[in-house]
CSV table of C-alpha atoms and ligand atoms in Angstrom, one decimal:
chain,number,residue,atom,x,y,z
A,740,MET,CA,62.4,94.1,138.8
A,741,LYS,CA,62.4,90.8,137.1
A,742,LYS,CA,59.1,89.1,136.4
A,743,LYS,CA,58.3,86.1,138.5
A,744,LEU,CA,58.5,82.9,136.5
A,745,VAL,CA,57.2,79.7,138.1
A,746,VAL,CA,58.0,76.3,136.5
A,747,LEU,CA,55.9,73.2,137.6
A,748,SER,CA,57.9,70.2,136.4
A,749,GLY,CA,57.2,66.5,136.3
A,750,ALA,CA,58.9,63.2,135.4
A,751,GLY,CA,58.9,64.1,131.7
A,752,ILE,CA,61.7,66.7,132.1
A,753,SER,CA,64.0,63.9,133.4
A,754,GLN,CA,63.0,61.4,130.8
A,755,GLU,CA,65.8,62.4,128.4
A,756,SER,CA,68.2,61.9,131.3
A,757,GLY,CA,67.2,58.2,131.3
A,758,LEU,CA,64.8,58.3,134.3
A,759,LYS,CA,61.5,56.6,133.7
A,760,THR,CA,58.3,58.5,133.9
A,761,PHE,CA,55.2,57.0,135.6
A,762,ARG,CA,52.3,56.9,133.2
A,763,ASP,CA,54.0,56.7,129.8
A,764,MET,CA,54.3,53.5,127.9
A,765,GLY,CA,56.9,51.5,129.9
A,766,GLY,CA,56.5,53.9,132.8
A,767,LEU,CA,57.1,52.9,136.4
A,768,TRP,CA,53.4,52.3,137.2
A,769,GLU,CA,53.3,49.8,134.3
A,770,GLN,CA,56.0,47.8,136.0
A,771,TYR,CA,55.0,48.2,139.6
A,772,ASP,CA,51.7,48.3,141.5
A,773,VAL,CA,52.0,51.8,143.1
A,774,THR,CA,50.2,50.5,146.2
A,775,GLN,CA,52.9,47.9,146.7
A,776,VAL,CA,55.9,50.2,146.5
A,777,ALA,CA,54.8,53.9,147.1
A,778,SER,CA,52.6,54.0,150.2
A,779,SER,CA,53.1,53.9,153.9
A,780,GLU,CA,51.0,50.7,154.1
A,781,ALA,CA,53.4,49.1,151.6
A,782,TRP,CA,56.4,50.2,153.8
A,783,GLU,CA,54.8,48.6,156.9
A,784,LYS,CA,53.8,45.4,155.0
A,785,ASN,CA,56.8,44.8,152.8
A,786,PRO,CA,59.7,47.2,153.6
A,787,GLU,CA,62.1,45.0,151.6
A,788,LEU,CA,60.2,45.6,148.3
A,789,VAL,CA,59.6,49.3,149.0
A,790,ASN,CA,63.3,49.8,149.9
A,791,ARG,CA,64.4,47.8,146.8
A,792,PHE,CA,62.2,50.0,144.6
A,793,TYR,CA,63.8,53.2,145.9
A,794,ASN,CA,67.3,51.8,145.9
A,795,GLU,CA,66.9,50.9,142.2
A,796,ARG,CA,65.7,54.5,141.4
A,797,ARG,CA,68.4,56.0,143.6
A,798,LYS,CA,71.1,53.9,141.9
A,799,GLN,CA,69.8,55.2,138.5
A,800,LEU,CA,69.8,58.7,139.8
A,801,PHE,CA,73.4,58.5,140.9
A,802,GLU,CA,74.3,57.5,137.3
A,803,SER,CA,72.2,60.1,135.5
A,804,ILE,CA,72.9,63.7,134.6
A,805,PRO,CA,70.7,66.7,133.7
A,806,ASN,CA,69.6,67.2,130.1
A,807,ALA,CA,69.1,70.2,127.9
A,808,GLY,CA,65.6,70.7,129.4
A,809,HIS,CA,67.1,71.2,132.9
A,810,PHE,CA,69.9,73.4,131.7
A,811,GLY,CA,67.5,75.5,129.6
A,812,ILE,CA,65.3,76.2,132.6
A,813,THR,CA,68.4,77.2,134.6
A,814,GLU,CA,69.3,79.7,131.9
A,815,LEU,CA,65.9,81.5,132.3
A,816,GLU,CA,67.1,82.6,135.8
A,817,GLN,CA,69.2,85.4,134.1
A,818,TRP,CA,66.0,87.0,132.8
A,819,PHE,CA,63.3,86.0,135.3
A,820,ASP,CA,63.0,85.6,139.1
A,821,THR,CA,62.5,81.9,138.7
A,822,THR,CA,61.1,79.3,141.1
A,823,ILE,CA,60.9,75.6,140.2
A,824,ILE,CA,58.1,73.6,141.9
A,825,THR,CA,58.9,70.0,141.0
A,826,GLN,CA,57.0,66.8,141.5
A,827,ASN,CA,60.3,65.0,140.8
A,828,VAL,CA,62.3,63.4,143.5
A,829,ASP,CA,65.5,63.6,141.5
A,830,ASP,CA,67.8,66.6,142.0
A,831,LEU,CA,68.7,67.1,138.3
A,832,HIS,CA,67.3,70.7,138.4
A,833,GLU,CA,69.8,71.5,141.3
A,834,ILE,CA,72.7,69.7,139.5
A,835,ALA,CA,71.9,71.7,136.4
A,836,GLY,CA,72.4,74.9,138.5
A,837,SER,CA,68.8,75.9,139.4
A,838,LYS,CA,68.8,77.8,142.7
A,839,ASN,CA,65.1,77.9,143.8
A,840,VAL,CA,63.7,74.4,143.7
A,841,LEU,CA,60.8,73.3,145.8
A,842,HIS,CA,60.2,69.5,146.0
A,843,LEU,CA,56.5,68.6,146.5
A,844,HIS,CA,57.0,64.8,146.6
A,845,GLY,CA,60.3,64.6,148.5
A,846,GLU,CA,63.9,63.9,147.5
A,847,LEU,CA,65.3,60.5,146.4
A,848,ARG,CA,68.8,61.4,147.6
A,849,LYS,CA,67.5,61.9,151.1
A,850,VAL,CA,66.3,59.6,153.8
A,851,ARG,CA,64.7,60.4,157.1
A,852,SER,CA,64.1,59.0,160.6
A,853,THR,CA,60.9,56.9,161.1
A,854,ALA,CA,60.9,58.3,164.7
A,855,ASN,CA,61.2,62.0,163.9
A,856,PRO,CA,60.5,63.2,160.3
A,857,LYS,CA,62.5,66.3,160.9
A,858,LEU,CA,65.7,64.2,161.1
A,859,ILE,CA,66.6,64.2,157.3
A,860,TYR,CA,70.0,62.9,155.9
A,861,THR,CA,71.5,63.2,152.5
A,862,MET,CA,72.8,59.8,151.2
A,863,LYS,CA,76.4,59.6,150.0
A,864,ASP,CA,75.7,56.3,148.2
A,865,TRP,CA,72.6,54.9,146.5
A,866,GLU,CA,71.9,52.0,148.9
A,867,LEU,CA,69.7,52.3,152.0
A,868,LYS,CA,69.6,49.0,154.0
A,869,LEU,CA,67.0,47.8,156.4
A,870,GLY,CA,68.9,48.2,159.6
A,871,ASP,CA,70.3,51.6,158.8
A,872,LYS,CA,69.3,53.8,161.7
A,873,CYS,CA,68.9,57.5,162.5
A,874,GLU,CA,70.6,59.1,165.5
A,875,LEU,CA,67.6,58.1,167.7
A,876,GLY,CA,68.1,54.4,166.7
A,877,SER,CA,65.1,54.1,164.5
A,878,GLN,CA,65.0,52.8,160.9
A,879,LEU,CA,65.7,55.3,158.1
A,880,ARG,CA,63.1,55.5,155.3
A,881,PRO,CA,63.1,57.2,151.9
A,882,HIS,CA,62.3,61.0,152.2
A,883,ILE,CA,59.5,60.6,149.8
A,884,VAL,CA,55.8,61.7,150.0
A,885,TRP,CA,54.0,58.4,149.5
A,886,PHE,CA,50.5,58.1,148.2
A,887,GLY,CA,48.0,58.8,151.0
A,888,GLU,CA,50.6,61.0,152.9
A,889,ALA,CA,50.2,64.8,153.2
A,890,VAL,CA,52.1,67.1,150.8
A,891,PRO,CA,53.3,69.8,153.3
A,892,ALA,CA,55.3,71.7,150.6
A,893,MET,CA,51.9,72.8,149.1
A,894,GLN,CA,51.7,75.5,151.8
A,895,GLU,CA,54.7,77.1,150.3
A,896,ALA,CA,53.9,76.3,146.7
A,897,ILE,CA,50.4,77.8,146.6
A,898,PRO,CA,51.5,81.5,147.2
A,899,ILE,CA,54.3,81.0,144.8
A,900,ALA,CA,51.8,80.0,142.1
A,901,GLN,CA,49.5,82.9,143.0
A,902,GLU,CA,52.3,85.4,142.6
A,903,ALA,CA,53.5,84.1,139.2
A,904,ASP,CA,53.7,86.5,136.3
A,905,ILE,CA,54.3,83.6,134.0
A,906,PHE,CA,53.7,79.9,134.6
A,907,VAL,CA,55.3,77.0,132.8
A,908,VAL,CA,54.2,73.4,133.0
A,909,ILE,CA,56.8,70.9,131.8
A,910,GLY,CA,56.8,67.1,131.6
A,911,THR,CA,53.8,66.4,133.8
A,912,SER,CA,50.5,64.6,133.0
A,913,LEU,CA,48.8,66.7,135.7
A,914,ALA,CA,47.3,63.5,136.9
A,915,VAL,CA,48.2,63.8,140.6
A,916,TYR,CA,46.7,66.2,143.1
A,917,PRO,CA,47.2,68.4,144.9
A,918,ALA,CA,50.3,69.2,142.7
A,919,ALA,CA,48.3,69.3,139.5
A,920,GLY,CA,45.9,71.9,141.1
A,921,LEU,CA,48.7,74.5,141.4
A,922,VAL,CA,48.1,75.8,137.8
A,923,ASN,CA,44.5,76.8,139.0
A,924,TYR,CA,46.0,79.1,141.7
A,925,THR,CA,47.6,81.3,139.0
A,926,SER,CA,46.1,84.8,138.4
A,927,PRO,CA,43.6,84.7,135.6
A,928,GLY,CA,45.0,85.6,132.2
A,929,ILE,CA,48.8,85.3,132.9
A,930,PRO,CA,50.7,83.6,130.1
A,931,ILE,CA,50.9,79.8,130.6
A,932,PHE,CA,53.3,77.6,128.6
A,933,VAL,CA,53.0,73.8,128.5
A,934,VAL,CA,56.0,71.8,127.2
A,935,ASP,CA,55.1,68.2,126.6
A,936,PRO,CA,54.9,65.8,123.6
A,937,ASN,CA,51.3,65.0,124.7
A,938,ALA,CA,49.0,67.9,125.7
A,939,PRO,CA,47.9,67.5,129.3
A,940,ASP,CA,44.5,69.3,130.0
A,941,VAL,CA,45.1,72.8,131.2
A,942,TYR,CA,41.8,74.6,131.6
A,943,ARG,CA,43.1,78.2,131.7
A,944,LYS,CA,43.1,81.0,129.2
A,945,ASN,CA,46.3,82.3,127.5
A,946,VAL,CA,47.9,78.8,127.2
A,947,THR,CA,50.7,78.1,124.7
A,948,PHE,CA,51.3,74.4,124.0
A,949,ILE,CA,54.8,73.5,122.9
A,950,GLN,CA,54.2,69.9,122.0
A,951,LYS,CA,57.8,68.7,122.0
A,952,LYS,CA,60.1,66.9,124.4
A,953,ALA,CA,61.8,69.0,127.0
A,954,GLY,CA,65.2,69.1,125.3
A,955,GLU,CA,63.8,70.6,122.2
A,956,GLY,CA,60.8,72.3,123.7
A,957,VAL,CA,62.7,74.4,126.2
A,958,LYS,CA,64.6,76.0,123.3
A,959,GLU,CA,61.3,77.2,121.8
A,960,LEU,CA,60.1,78.2,125.3
A,961,LYS,CA,63.1,80.4,125.8
A,962,THR,CA,62.4,82.2,122.5
A,963,GLU,CA,58.8,82.8,123.5
A,964,LEU,CA,59.7,83.9,127.1
A,965,LYS,CA,62.4,86.3,125.9
A,966,LYS,CA,59.5,88.3,124.3
A,967,LEU,CA,58.0,88.7,127.7
A,968,ILE,CA,61.1,90.0,129.6
B,1560,APR,N1,59.9,65.8,127.6
B,1560,APR,C1,58.7,66.4,128.1
B,1560,APR,N2,57.7,65.7,128.6
B,1560,APR,C2,57.7,64.4,128.5
B,1560,APR,C3,58.8,63.7,128.0
B,1560,APR,C4,59.9,64.5,127.5
B,1560,APR,N3,61.0,63.9,127.1
B,1560,APR,N4,58.6,62.3,128.1
B,1560,APR,C5,57.3,62.2,128.6
B,1560,APR,N5,56.8,63.4,128.8
B,1560,APR,C6,55.5,63.8,129.5
B,1560,APR,C7,54.4,62.8,129.2
B,1560,APR,O1,53.7,63.1,128.0
B,1560,APR,C8,53.5,63.1,130.5
B,1560,APR,O2,52.6,64.1,130.2
B,1560,APR,O3,55.8,63.8,130.8
B,1560,APR,C9,54.5,63.5,131.5
B,1560,APR,C10,54.8,62.4,132.5
B,1560,APR,O4,53.7,62.2,133.3
B,1560,APR,P1,53.7,61.2,134.5
B,1560,APR,O5,54.5,59.9,134.1
B,1560,APR,O6,52.3,61.1,135.0
B,1560,APR,O7,54.7,61.9,135.6
B,1560,APR,P2,54.2,63.1,136.6
B,1560,APR,O8,53.2,63.9,136.0
B,1560,APR,O9,55.5,63.7,137.0
B,1560,APR,O10,53.6,62.3,137.8
B,1560,APR,C11,53.2,63.0,138.9
B,1560,APR,O11,52.7,61.0,140.1
B,1560,APR,O12,53.3,58.9,140.7
B,1560,APR,C12,53.3,60.2,141.1
B,1560,APR,O13,54.7,61.1,142.7
B,1560,APR,C13,54.7,60.6,141.4
B,1560,APR,O14,55.5,62.9,141.1
B,1560,APR,C14,54.8,61.8,140.4
B,1560,APR,C15,53.4,62.2,140.2
Protein backbone atom coordinates (compact mmCIF):
# COMPACT_ATOMS: atom_id res chain seq x y z
CA MET A 1 0.00 0.00 0.00
CA LYS A 2 1.54 3.29 -1.07
CA LYS A 3 1.90 6.02 1.54
CA LYS A 4 -0.45 9.01 1.14
CA LEU A 5 1.50 12.05 -0.06
CA VAL A 6 -0.34 15.39 -0.03
CA VAL A 7 1.11 18.43 -1.79
CA LEU A 8 -0.22 21.92 -1.01
CA SER A 9 0.94 24.17 -3.85
CA GLY A 10 0.79 27.90 -4.46
CA ALA A 11 1.74 30.45 -7.09
CA GLY A 12 5.47 29.85 -6.55
CA ILE A 13 5.37 26.48 -8.30
CA SER A 14 4.17 28.22 -11.48
CA GLN A 15 6.60 31.15 -11.22
CA GLU A 16 9.24 29.39 -13.36
CA SER A 17 6.53 28.85 -15.98
CA GLY A 18 6.30 32.63 -16.26
CA LEU A 19 3.11 33.11 -14.23
CA LYS A 20 3.32 35.88 -11.65
CA THR A 21 2.99 35.17 -7.96
CA PHE A 22 0.93 37.49 -5.76
CA ARG A 23 3.10 38.73 -2.91
CA ASP A 24 6.63 38.59 -4.28
CA MET A 25 8.40 41.66 -5.63
CA GLY A 26 6.55 42.55 -8.84
CA GLY A 27 3.71 40.22 -7.87
CA LEU A 28 0.12 40.71 -9.00
CA TRP A 29 -0.97 42.40 -5.78
CA GLU A 30 1.75 45.00 -6.31
CA GLN A 31 0.25 45.87 -9.70
CA TYR A 32 -3.45 45.59 -8.86
CA ASP A 33 -5.56 46.41 -5.82
CA VAL A 34 -6.98 42.98 -5.02
CA THR A 35 -10.31 44.54 -3.93
CA GLN A 36 -10.65 46.08 -7.41
CA VAL A 37 -10.14 42.87 -9.40
CA ALA A 38 -10.69 39.80 -7.20
CA SER A 39 -13.91 40.22 -5.23
CA SER A 40 -17.62 39.85 -6.03
CA GLU A 41 -18.12 43.53 -5.14
CA ALA A 42 -15.52 44.46 -7.76
CA TRP A 43 -17.36 42.29 -10.32
CA GLU A 44 -20.64 44.07 -9.57
CA LYS A 45 -19.02 47.51 -9.63
CA ASN A 46 -16.59 47.21 -12.53
CA PRO A 47 -17.02 43.94 -14.46
CA GLU A 48 -14.91 45.31 -17.36
CA LEU A 49 -11.82 45.68 -15.12
CA VAL A 50 -12.32 42.34 -13.38
CA ASN A 51 -12.92 40.58 -16.71
CA ARG A 52 -9.82 42.23 -18.23
CA PHE A 53 -7.70 41.08 -15.24
CA TYR A 54 -8.73 37.46 -15.70
CA ASN A 55 -8.52 37.62 -19.50
CA GLU A 56 -4.90 38.83 -19.20
CA ARG A 57 -4.04 35.97 -16.82
CA ARG A 58 -5.93 33.42 -18.96
CA LYS A 59 -4.10 34.61 -22.11
CA GLN A 60 -0.79 34.10 -20.27
CA LEU A 61 -1.93 30.68 -19.10
CA PHE A 62 -2.77 29.62 -22.67
CA GLU A 63 0.84 30.54 -23.56
CA SER A 64 2.59 28.84 -20.61
CA ILE A 65 3.78 25.29 -19.97
CA PRO A 66 4.53 23.32 -16.80
CA ASN A 67 8.07 23.53 -15.39
CA ALA A 68 10.40 20.98 -13.73
CA GLY A 69 8.61 21.57 -10.43
CA HIS A 70 5.25 20.39 -11.83
CA PHE A 71 6.81 17.43 -13.64
CA GLY A 72 8.79 16.43 -10.54
CA ILE A 73 5.62 16.31 -8.45
CA THR A 74 3.96 14.17 -11.13
CA GLU A 75 6.85 11.69 -10.94
CA LEU A 76 6.18 11.17 -7.23
CA GLU A 77 2.91 9.44 -8.17
CA GLN A 78 4.86 6.26 -9.03
CA TRP A 79 5.95 5.88 -5.41
CA PHE A 80 3.15 7.54 -3.44
CA ASP A 81 -0.63 7.78 -3.45
CA THR A 82 -0.41 11.48 -4.32
CA THR A 83 -3.03 14.21 -4.04
CA ILE A 84 -2.31 17.80 -4.97
CA ILE A 85 -4.33 20.47 -3.22
CA THR A 86 -3.56 23.66 -5.09
CA GLN A 87 -4.39 27.32 -4.46
CA ASN A 88 -3.46 27.95 -8.07
CA VAL A 89 -6.08 28.56 -10.71
CA ASP A 90 -3.76 27.48 -13.51
CA ASP A 91 -3.95 23.85 -14.69
CA LEU A 92 -0.20 23.30 -15.07
CA HIS A 93 -0.27 20.39 -12.59
CA GLU A 94 -2.83 18.63 -14.81
CA ILE A 95 -0.95 19.46 -18.01
CA ALA A 96 2.21 18.00 -16.39
CA GLY A 97 0.26 14.76 -15.91
CA SER A 98 -0.86 14.90 -12.27
CA LYS A 99 -4.08 12.95 -11.82
CA ASN A 100 -5.49 13.99 -8.42
CA VAL A 101 -5.64 17.78 -8.34
CA LEU A 102 -8.05 19.65 -6.06
CA HIS A 103 -8.40 23.38 -6.80
CA LEU A 104 -9.26 25.41 -3.70
CA HIS A 105 -9.56 28.79 -5.43
CA GLY A 106 -11.17 27.81 -8.74
CA GLU A 107 -9.84 27.32 -12.26
CA LEU A 108 -8.82 30.06 -14.70
CA ARG A 109 -9.62 27.95 -17.79
CA LYS A 110 -13.25 27.64 -16.61
CA VAL A 111 -16.16 30.08 -16.44
CA ARG A 112 -19.56 29.65 -14.82
CA SER A 113 -23.08 30.92 -14.95
CA THR A 114 -23.97 33.89 -12.74
CA ALA A 115 -27.49 32.39 -12.48
CA ASN A 116 -26.51 28.84 -11.48
CA PRO A 117 -22.94 28.24 -10.15
CA LYS A 118 -23.26 24.54 -11.03
CA LEU A 119 -23.19 25.44 -14.76
CA ILE A 120 -19.42 25.44 -15.39
CA TYR A 121 -17.81 25.61 -18.86
CA THR A 122 -14.21 25.05 -19.99
CA MET A 123 -12.99 27.82 -22.29
CA LYS A 124 -11.49 26.93 -25.67
CA ASP A 125 -9.92 30.38 -26.01
CA TRP A 126 -8.57 32.87 -23.45
CA GLU A 127 -11.07 35.66 -23.93
CA LEU A 128 -14.34 35.93 -22.00
CA LYS A 129 -16.52 38.84 -23.16
CA LEU A 130 -19.19 40.73 -21.27
CA GLY A 131 -22.22 39.49 -23.14
CA ASP A 132 -21.07 35.84 -23.24
CA LYS A 133 -23.97 33.99 -21.69
CA CYS A 134 -24.69 30.59 -20.16
CA GLU A 135 -27.45 28.27 -21.43
CA LEU A 136 -29.88 30.10 -19.10
CA GLY A 137 -29.03 33.41 -20.74
CA SER A 138 -27.07 34.88 -17.81
CA GLN A 139 -23.59 36.42 -17.99
CA LEU A 140 -20.66 34.06 -17.59
CA ARG A 141 -18.07 34.89 -14.87
CA PRO A 142 -14.61 33.53 -14.07
CA HIS A 143 -14.84 30.22 -12.14
CA ILE A 144 -12.65 31.69 -9.41
CA VAL A 145 -13.13 31.92 -5.64
CA TRP A 146 -12.98 35.67 -5.03
CA PHE A 147 -11.96 37.25 -1.73
CA GLY A 148 -14.92 37.13 0.64
CA GLU A 149 -16.45 34.10 -1.11
CA ALA A 150 -16.64 30.66 0.49
CA VAL A 151 -14.02 27.99 -0.34
CA PRO A 152 -16.29 24.94 -0.78
CA ALA A 153 -13.37 22.65 -1.73
CA MET A 154 -12.06 22.89 1.85
CA GLN A 155 -14.68 20.26 2.85
CA GLU A 156 -12.88 17.81 0.60
CA ALA A 157 -9.37 19.10 1.36
CA ILE A 158 -9.45 18.80 5.16
CA PRO A 159 -9.86 14.99 5.37
CA ILE A 160 -7.19 14.61 2.69
CA ALA A 161 -4.76 16.61 4.87
CA GLN A 162 -5.79 14.65 7.97
CA GLU A 163 -5.02 11.33 6.26
CA ALA A 164 -1.64 12.40 4.85
CA ASP A 165 1.39 10.28 5.76
CA ILE A 166 3.67 12.96 4.27
CA PHE A 167 2.78 16.61 3.58
CA VAL A 168 4.60 18.92 1.15
CA VAL A 169 4.15 22.70 1.00
CA ILE A 170 5.50 24.19 -2.21
CA GLY A 171 5.49 27.75 -3.52
CA THR A 172 3.03 29.33 -1.11
CA SER A 173 3.47 32.12 1.42
CA LEU A 174 0.73 30.51 3.55
CA ALA A 175 -0.76 34.01 3.83
CA VAL A 176 -4.34 33.19 2.83
CA TYR A 177 -6.81 31.22 4.95
CA PRO A 178 -8.52 28.83 5.04
CA ALA A 179 -6.03 27.21 2.57
CA ALA A 180 -3.01 28.05 4.72
CA GLY A 181 -4.62 26.31 7.68
CA LEU A 182 -4.57 22.90 5.97
CA VAL A 183 -1.07 22.11 7.25
CA ASN A 184 -2.45 22.31 10.80
CA TYR A 185 -4.89 19.45 10.09
CA THR A 186 -2.05 16.99 9.51
CA SER A 187 -1.39 14.24 12.09
CA PRO A 188 1.21 15.42 14.61
CA GLY A 189 4.73 14.31 13.80
CA ILE A 190 4.32 13.29 10.13
CA PRO A 191 7.18 14.47 7.92
CA ILE A 192 6.52 17.89 6.38
CA PHE A 193 8.63 19.32 3.58
CA VAL A 194 8.58 22.98 2.50
CA VAL A 195 10.01 23.94 -0.91
CA ASP A 196 10.35 27.70 -1.26
CA PRO A 197 13.26 30.17 -1.66
CA ASN A 198 11.80 32.05 1.33
CA ALA A 199 10.79 30.10 4.39
CA PRO A 200 7.07 30.56 5.16
CA ASP A 201 6.16 30.01 8.82
CA VAL A 202 5.17 26.38 9.39
CA TYR A 203 4.57 25.77 13.09
CA ARG A 204 4.77 21.99 13.07
CA LYS A 205 7.35 19.46 14.21
CA ASN A 206 9.41 17.38 11.76
CA VAL A 207 9.62 20.10 9.08
CA THR A 208 12.37 20.00 6.45
CA PHE A 209 12.92 23.26 4.59
CA ILE A 210 14.29 23.04 1.06
CA GLN A 211 15.00 26.71 0.47
CA LYS A 212 15.17 26.56 -3.29
CA LYS A 213 12.98 27.38 -6.25
CA ALA A 214 10.58 24.60 -7.25
CA GLY A 215 12.54 23.51 -10.35
CA GLU A 216 15.64 22.75 -8.27
CA GLY A 217 13.95 22.11 -4.94
CA VAL A 218 11.71 19.30 -6.22
CA LYS A 219 14.81 17.33 -7.29
CA GLU A 220 16.05 17.46 -3.66
CA LEU A 221 12.53 16.72 -2.42
CA LYS A 222 12.39 13.57 -4.55
CA THR A 223 15.71 12.37 -3.06
CA GLU A 224 14.40 12.93 0.46
CA LEU A 225 10.98 11.36 -0.23
CA LYS A 226 12.47 8.23 -1.81
CA LYS A 227 13.96 7.47 1.63
CA LEU A 228 10.39 7.33 3.00
CA ILE A 229 8.81 4.99 0.42
N1 LIG B 1 9.65 28.23 -6.58
C1 LIG B 1 9.09 28.01 -5.36
N2 LIG B 1 8.53 28.98 -4.60
C2 LIG B 1 8.56 30.23 -5.11
C3 LIG B 1 9.12 30.55 -6.37
C4 LIG B 1 9.69 29.48 -7.10
N3 LIG B 1 10.24 29.70 -8.31
N4 LIG B 1 8.97 31.89 -6.58
C5 LIG B 1 8.33 32.38 -5.50
N5 LIG B 1 8.09 31.39 -4.61
C6 LIG B 1 7.39 31.46 -3.32
C7 LIG B 1 7.47 32.77 -2.61
O1 LIG B 1 8.62 32.81 -1.78
C8 LIG B 1 6.19 32.75 -1.77
O2 LIG B 1 6.39 32.09 -0.53
O3 LIG B 1 6.02 31.26 -3.61
C9 LIG B 1 5.23 31.92 -2.63
C10 LIG B 1 4.21 32.76 -3.34
O4 LIG B 1 3.37 33.32 -2.37
P1 LIG B 1 2.10 34.18 -2.86
O5 LIG B 1 2.53 35.12 -3.93
O6 LIG B 1 1.46 34.70 -1.61
O7 LIG B 1 1.15 33.11 -3.54
P2 LIG B 1 0.18 32.08 -2.81
O8 LIG B 1 0.73 31.65 -1.50
O9 LIG B 1 -0.15 31.04 -3.81
O10 LIG B 1 -1.14 32.98 -2.56
C11 LIG B 1 -2.24 32.31 -2.01
O11 LIG B 1 -3.55 34.30 -2.33
O12 LIG B 1 -4.21 36.07 -3.61
C12 LIG B 1 -4.56 34.81 -3.21
O13 LIG B 1 -5.97 33.38 -4.36
C13 LIG B 1 -4.68 33.87 -4.36
O14 LIG B 1 -4.24 31.51 -4.37
C14 LIG B 1 -3.69 32.78 -4.04
C15 LIG B 1 -3.51 32.91 -2.54
